[in-house]
Coordinates of N, CA and C in Angstrom, one line a residue:
M1 N 19.0 12.1 -7.4 CA 19.7 11.1 -8.1 C 18.7 10.1 -8.6
V2 N 18.7 9.7 -9.9 CA 17.8 8.7 -10.5 C 18.2 7.3 -10.1
Q3 N 17.2 6.5 -9.8 CA 17.5 5.2 -9.4 C 17.1 4.2 -10.6
T4 N 17.9 3.2 -10.8 CA 17.6 2.3 -11.8 C 16.6 1.3 -11.3
V5 N 15.9 0.6 -12.3 CA 14.9 -0.4 -11.9 C 15.5 -1.4 -11.0
D6 N 16.7 -1.9 -11.3 CA 17.3 -2.9 -10.5 C 17.5 -2.5 -9.0
E7 N 18.0 -1.2 -8.9 CA 18.2 -0.7 -7.5 C 16.8 -0.6 -6.8
R8 N 15.8 -0.2 -7.4 CA 14.5 0.0 -6.8 C 14.0 -1.4 -6.4
N9 N 14.2 -2.4 -7.2 CA 13.6 -3.7 -6.9 C 14.5 -4.5 -5.8
Q10 N 15.7 -4.2 -5.7 CA 16.6 -4.9 -4.7 C 16.4 -4.4 -3.3
C11 N 15.9 -3.2 -3.1 CA 15.9 -2.7 -1.7 C 14.5 -2.2 -1.5
G12 N 13.6 -3.1 -0.9 CA 12.3 -2.7 -0.6 C 12.2 -1.6 0.5
T13 N 11.1 -0.9 0.5 CA 10.9 0.2 1.4 C 9.5 0.0 2.1
S14 N 9.5 0.2 3.4 CA 8.2 0.2 4.1 C 8.1 1.6 4.7
E15 N 6.9 2.0 5.1 CA 6.6 3.3 5.6 C 7.6 3.7 6.7
G16 N 8.2 4.9 6.6 CA 9.1 5.4 7.6 C 10.5 5.0 7.4
Q17 N 10.8 4.2 6.3 CA 12.2 3.8 6.0 C 12.6 4.4 4.8
N18 N 14.0 4.4 4.6 CA 14.6 5.0 3.4 C 15.2 3.9 2.5
E19 N 15.4 4.2 1.3 CA 16.1 3.4 0.4 C 17.5 4.0 0.2
I20 N 18.5 3.2 0.0 CA 19.8 3.7 -0.4 C 19.7 4.1 -1.9
V21 N 19.8 5.4 -2.1 CA 19.7 5.9 -3.5 C 20.9 6.7 -3.8
S22 N 21.6 7.1 -2.9 CA 22.8 8.0 -3.2 C 24.1 7.5 -2.6
L23 N 25.1 8.0 -3.2 CA 26.4 7.6 -2.6 C 26.6 8.1 -1.2
D24 N 26.0 9.2 -0.8 CA 26.0 9.6 0.6 C 25.3 8.6 1.5
D25 N 24.2 8.0 1.0 CA 23.6 6.9 1.8 C 24.5 5.8 2.0
V26 N 25.2 5.4 1.0 CA 26.1 4.3 1.0 C 27.2 4.6 2.1
F27 N 27.8 5.7 2.0 CA 28.9 6.1 2.9 C 28.3 6.2 4.4
E28 N 27.1 6.7 4.5 CA 26.5 6.7 5.9 C 26.5 5.3 6.5
V29 N 26.1 4.4 5.7 CA 26.0 3.0 6.2 C 27.4 2.4 6.4
L30 N 28.3 2.6 5.5 CA 29.6 2.0 5.5 C 30.6 2.7 6.4
T31 N 30.3 3.9 6.9 CA 31.3 4.6 7.7 C 31.7 3.9 9.0
S32 N 30.8 3.1 9.5 CA 31.1 2.4 10.7 C 31.8 1.0 10.4
P33 N 33.0 0.7 11.0 CA 33.6 -0.6 10.8 C 32.7 -1.7 11.3
Q34 N 31.9 -1.5 12.4 CA 31.0 -2.5 12.9 C 29.9 -2.8 11.9
R35 N 29.4 -1.8 11.3 CA 28.3 -2.0 10.3 C 28.9 -2.8 9.1
R36 N 30.1 -2.4 8.7 CA 30.7 -3.1 7.6 C 30.9 -4.6 7.9
A37 N 31.3 -4.8 9.1 CA 31.5 -6.2 9.6 C 30.2 -7.0 9.6
I38 N 29.2 -6.3 10.1 CA 27.8 -6.9 10.1 C 27.4 -7.3 8.7
L39 N 27.6 -6.4 7.8 CA 27.2 -6.7 6.4 C 28.1 -7.8 5.8
Y40 N 29.4 -7.8 6.1 CA 30.2 -8.9 5.7 C 29.7 -10.3 6.2
V41 N 29.3 -10.3 7.4 CA 28.8 -11.6 8.0 C 27.5 -11.9 7.4
L42 N 26.6 -11.0 7.2 CA 25.3 -11.3 6.6 C 25.4 -11.7 5.2
C43 N 26.4 -11.2 4.4 CA 26.6 -11.6 3.1 C 27.1 -13.1 3.1
Q44 N 27.9 -13.4 4.1 CA 28.5 -14.8 4.1 C 27.5 -15.8 4.6
Y45 N 26.6 -15.4 5.5 CA 25.5 -16.2 6.1 C 24.2 -15.5 5.9
P46 N 23.6 -15.7 4.7 CA 22.4 -14.9 4.3 C 21.1 -15.3 4.9
N47 N 21.1 -16.3 5.8 CA 19.8 -16.7 6.4 C 19.5 -15.9 7.7
P48 N 18.3 -15.9 8.1 CA 18.0 -15.2 9.4 C 18.8 -15.7 10.5
M49 N 19.3 -14.8 11.4 CA 20.2 -15.1 12.4 C 19.8 -14.4 13.7
N50 N 20.0 -15.1 14.8 CA 19.8 -14.5 16.1 C 20.9 -13.4 16.4
V51 N 20.5 -12.3 17.1 CA 21.4 -11.2 17.3 C 22.7 -11.7 18.1
S52 N 22.5 -12.6 19.0 CA 23.6 -13.1 19.7 C 24.6 -13.8 18.8
E53 N 24.1 -14.6 17.9 CA 25.0 -15.3 17.0 C 25.6 -14.3 16.0
L54 N 24.9 -13.4 15.6 CA 25.5 -12.3 14.7 C 26.6 -11.6 15.5
G55 N 26.3 -11.2 16.7 CA 27.4 -10.6 17.6 C 28.6 -11.4 17.7
K56 N 28.4 -12.7 17.9 CA 29.5 -13.6 18.1 C 30.4 -13.7 16.8
R57 N 29.7 -13.8 15.7 CA 30.5 -13.9 14.4 C 31.2 -12.5 14.1
V58 N 30.5 -11.4 14.4 CA 31.2 -10.1 14.1 C 32.3 -9.9 15.1
A59 N 32.1 -10.3 16.4 CA 33.2 -10.1 17.4 C 34.4 -11.0 17.1
T60 N 34.1 -12.2 16.6 CA 35.2 -13.1 16.3 C 36.1 -12.4 15.2
A61 N 35.4 -11.8 14.2 CA 36.2 -11.1 13.2 C 36.9 -9.8 13.6
N62 N 36.3 -9.1 14.6 CA 36.8 -7.8 15.0 C 37.6 -7.8 16.3
C63 N 37.4 -8.7 17.2 CA 38.0 -8.6 18.5 C 39.0 -9.8 18.6
S64 N 39.9 -9.7 19.5 CA 40.9 -10.7 19.7 C 40.2 -12.0 20.1
G65 N 39.9 -12.8 19.2 CA 39.3 -14.1 19.5 C 37.8 -14.0 19.8
G66 N 37.2 -12.9 19.7 CA 35.8 -12.8 20.1 C 35.5 -12.9 21.6
D67 N 36.4 -12.3 22.4 CA 36.2 -12.5 23.9 C 34.8 -12.0 24.3
V68 N 34.4 -12.5 25.5 CA 33.0 -12.3 26.0 C 32.7 -10.8 26.2
V69 N 33.6 -10.1 26.7 CA 33.3 -8.7 27.0 C 33.1 -7.9 25.7
C70 N 34.0 -8.2 24.7 CA 33.8 -7.5 23.4 C 32.5 -7.9 22.8
R71 N 32.1 -9.2 22.8 CA 30.9 -9.7 22.2 C 29.7 -9.0 22.9
E72 N 29.7 -8.9 24.2 CA 28.6 -8.3 25.0 C 28.4 -6.9 24.6
Q73 N 29.5 -6.1 24.5 CA 29.5 -4.7 24.1 C 28.9 -4.6 22.7
L74 N 29.4 -5.5 21.8 CA 29.0 -5.4 20.4 C 27.5 -5.7 20.3
V75 N 27.0 -6.7 21.0 CA 25.5 -7.1 21.0 C 24.7 -5.9 21.4
T76 N 25.2 -5.2 22.4 CA 24.5 -4.0 22.9 C 24.4 -2.9 21.8
T77 N 25.5 -2.7 21.2 CA 25.5 -1.6 20.1 C 24.8 -2.1 18.9
L78 N 24.7 -3.4 18.7 CA 23.9 -4.0 17.6 C 22.5 -3.6 17.8
H79 N 22.0 -3.9 19.0 CA 20.6 -3.6 19.3 C 20.2 -2.1 19.2
H80 N 21.1 -1.2 19.7 CA 20.7 0.2 19.9 C 21.2 1.1 18.8
V81 N 22.2 0.7 18.0 CA 22.8 1.6 17.0 C 22.8 1.0 15.6
H82 N 23.5 -0.1 15.4 CA 23.8 -0.6 14.1 C 22.6 -1.3 13.4
L83 N 21.9 -2.1 14.1 CA 20.7 -2.8 13.4 C 19.6 -1.8 13.1
P84 N 19.3 -0.8 14.0 CA 18.4 0.2 13.6 C 18.8 1.0 12.4
K85 N 20.1 1.3 12.3 CA 20.6 2.1 11.1 C 20.5 1.2 9.8
L86 N 20.8 0.0 9.9 CA 20.7 -0.9 8.8 C 19.2 -1.1 8.4
E87 N 18.4 -1.2 9.4 CA 16.9 -1.3 9.1 C 16.4 0.0 8.5
Q88 N 16.9 1.1 9.0 CA 16.4 2.4 8.4 C 16.6 2.4 6.9
F89 N 17.6 1.8 6.4 CA 17.9 1.8 5.0 C 17.4 0.5 4.3
S90 N 16.5 -0.2 5.0 CA 15.9 -1.5 4.5 C 17.0 -2.5 4.1
L91 N 18.1 -2.5 4.8 CA 19.1 -3.6 4.5 C 18.9 -4.8 5.3
V92 N 18.2 -4.7 6.4 CA 17.8 -5.9 7.2 C 16.4 -5.7 7.8
N93 N 15.8 -6.8 8.1 CA 14.6 -6.8 8.9 C 15.0 -7.3 10.3
Y94 N 14.7 -6.5 11.3 CA 15.2 -6.8 12.7 C 14.0 -6.9 13.6
D95 N 13.7 -8.1 14.0 CA 12.6 -8.3 14.9 C 13.1 -8.2 16.4
R96 N 12.7 -7.1 17.1 CA 13.2 -6.9 18.4 C 12.6 -7.9 19.4
E97 N 11.5 -8.5 19.2 CA 10.8 -9.4 20.1 C 11.5 -10.8 20.0
T98 N 11.9 -11.2 18.9 CA 12.5 -12.5 18.7 C 14.1 -12.4 18.6
N99 N 14.6 -11.2 18.5 CA 16.0 -10.9 18.3 C 16.6 -11.6 17.0
I100 N 15.7 -11.6 16.0 CA 16.2 -12.2 14.7 C 16.4 -11.1 13.7
V101 N 17.6 -11.3 13.0 CA 18.0 -10.4 12.0 C 17.9 -11.1 10.7
E102 N 17.2 -10.6 9.7 CA 17.1 -11.2 8.4 C 17.6 -10.2 7.3
P103 N 18.6 -10.6 6.6 CA 19.2 -9.6 5.6 C 18.3 -9.5 4.4
N104 N 18.2 -8.3 3.9 CA 17.5 -8.0 2.6 C 18.5 -8.0 1.5
P105 N 18.1 -8.1 0.3 CA 19.1 -8.0 -0.8 C 19.7 -6.6 -0.8
L106 N 21.0 -6.5 -1.0 CA 21.7 -5.3 -1.0 C 21.6 -4.6 -2.4
P107 N 21.4 -3.3 -2.4 CA 21.4 -2.5 -3.6 C 22.8 -2.7 -4.3
R108 N 22.8 -2.7 -5.6 CA 24.0 -2.9 -6.4 C 25.1 -1.9 -6.0
R109 N 24.7 -0.6 -5.8 CA 25.7 0.4 -5.5 C 26.4 0.1 -4.1
L110 N 25.6 -0.3 -3.2 CA 26.2 -0.7 -1.9 C 27.1 -1.9 -2.0
K111 N 26.6 -2.9 -2.7 CA 27.4 -4.2 -2.9 C 28.8 -3.9 -3.5
R112 N 28.8 -3.0 -4.5 CA 30.1 -2.7 -5.1 C 31.0 -2.0 -4.1
C113 N 30.5 -1.1 -3.3 CA 31.4 -0.4 -2.4 C 31.8 -1.3 -1.2
L114 N 30.9 -2.2 -0.8 CA 31.2 -3.1 0.3 C 32.3 -4.1 -0.2
R115 N 32.2 -4.5 -1.4 CA 33.2 -5.5 -2.0 C 34.6 -4.8 -2.0
F116 N 34.7 -3.6 -2.4 CA 36.0 -2.9 -2.4 C 36.5 -2.6 -1.0
A117 N 35.6 -2.3 -0.1 CA 36.0 -2.1 1.3 C 36.5 -3.4 1.9
A118 N 35.9 -4.5 1.6 CA 36.3 -5.8 2.1 C 37.7 -6.2 1.6
E119 N 37.9 -5.9 0.3 CA 39.2 -6.2 -0.3 C 40.3 -5.4 0.3
D120 N 40.0 -4.1 0.5 CA 41.0 -3.3 1.2 C 41.3 -3.6 2.6
E121 N 40.2 -3.9 3.4 CA 40.4 -4.3 4.8 C 41.1 -5.7 4.9
M122 N 40.8 -6.6 4.0 CA 41.6 -7.9 4.0 C 43.0 -7.7 3.7
R123 N 43.3 -6.8 2.7 CA 44.7 -6.5 2.4 C 45.4 -5.9 3.5
E124 N 44.8 -4.9 4.2 CA 45.4 -4.3 5.4 C 45.7 -5.3 6.5
N125 N 44.7 -6.2 6.7 CA 44.9 -7.2 7.8 C 46.1 -8.1 7.5
V126 N 46.3 -8.5 6.2 CA 47.4 -9.4 5.8 C 48.7 -8.6 5.9
E127 N 48.7 -7.3 5.5 CA 49.9 -6.5 5.7 C 50.3 -6.3 7.1
D128 N 49.3 -6.1 8.0 CA 49.6 -5.9 9.4 C 50.1 -7.2 10.0
A129 N 49.6 -8.4 9.6 CA 50.0 -9.6 10.1 C 51.5 -10.0 9.7
T130 N 51.9 -9.5 8.5 CA 53.2 -9.8 8.0 C 54.3 -8.8 8.5
A131 N 53.8 -7.7 9.0 CA 54.7 -6.6 9.4 C 55.4 -6.9 10.8

């Protein structure tokens, strides 16, 4: 698939990492509700953030009130699963020594899909709350 100039410039690549260039890549990233929630938080708070703070914000959005057990489990999966996957596609820079996550600009294709996913998930949450 051919990449536009904008898409190449928005998602830097370093050795051993991939760029999101296909719709399959987008779906691979967005298939996990936790990764979508991480991206929602990072879009809302685009500055570098400690993994614990990121976990707290994501847990608050996904768990009943962000309880401690849920947050601890989420931080563990952030370290071992979700942040490495997001880093693999150059969506974040994750410094394991300092536990700091810094978001990178999202490719246009991913931003569009993420926006639609967010709208649908918000609509589902409102419908569930009123049911």
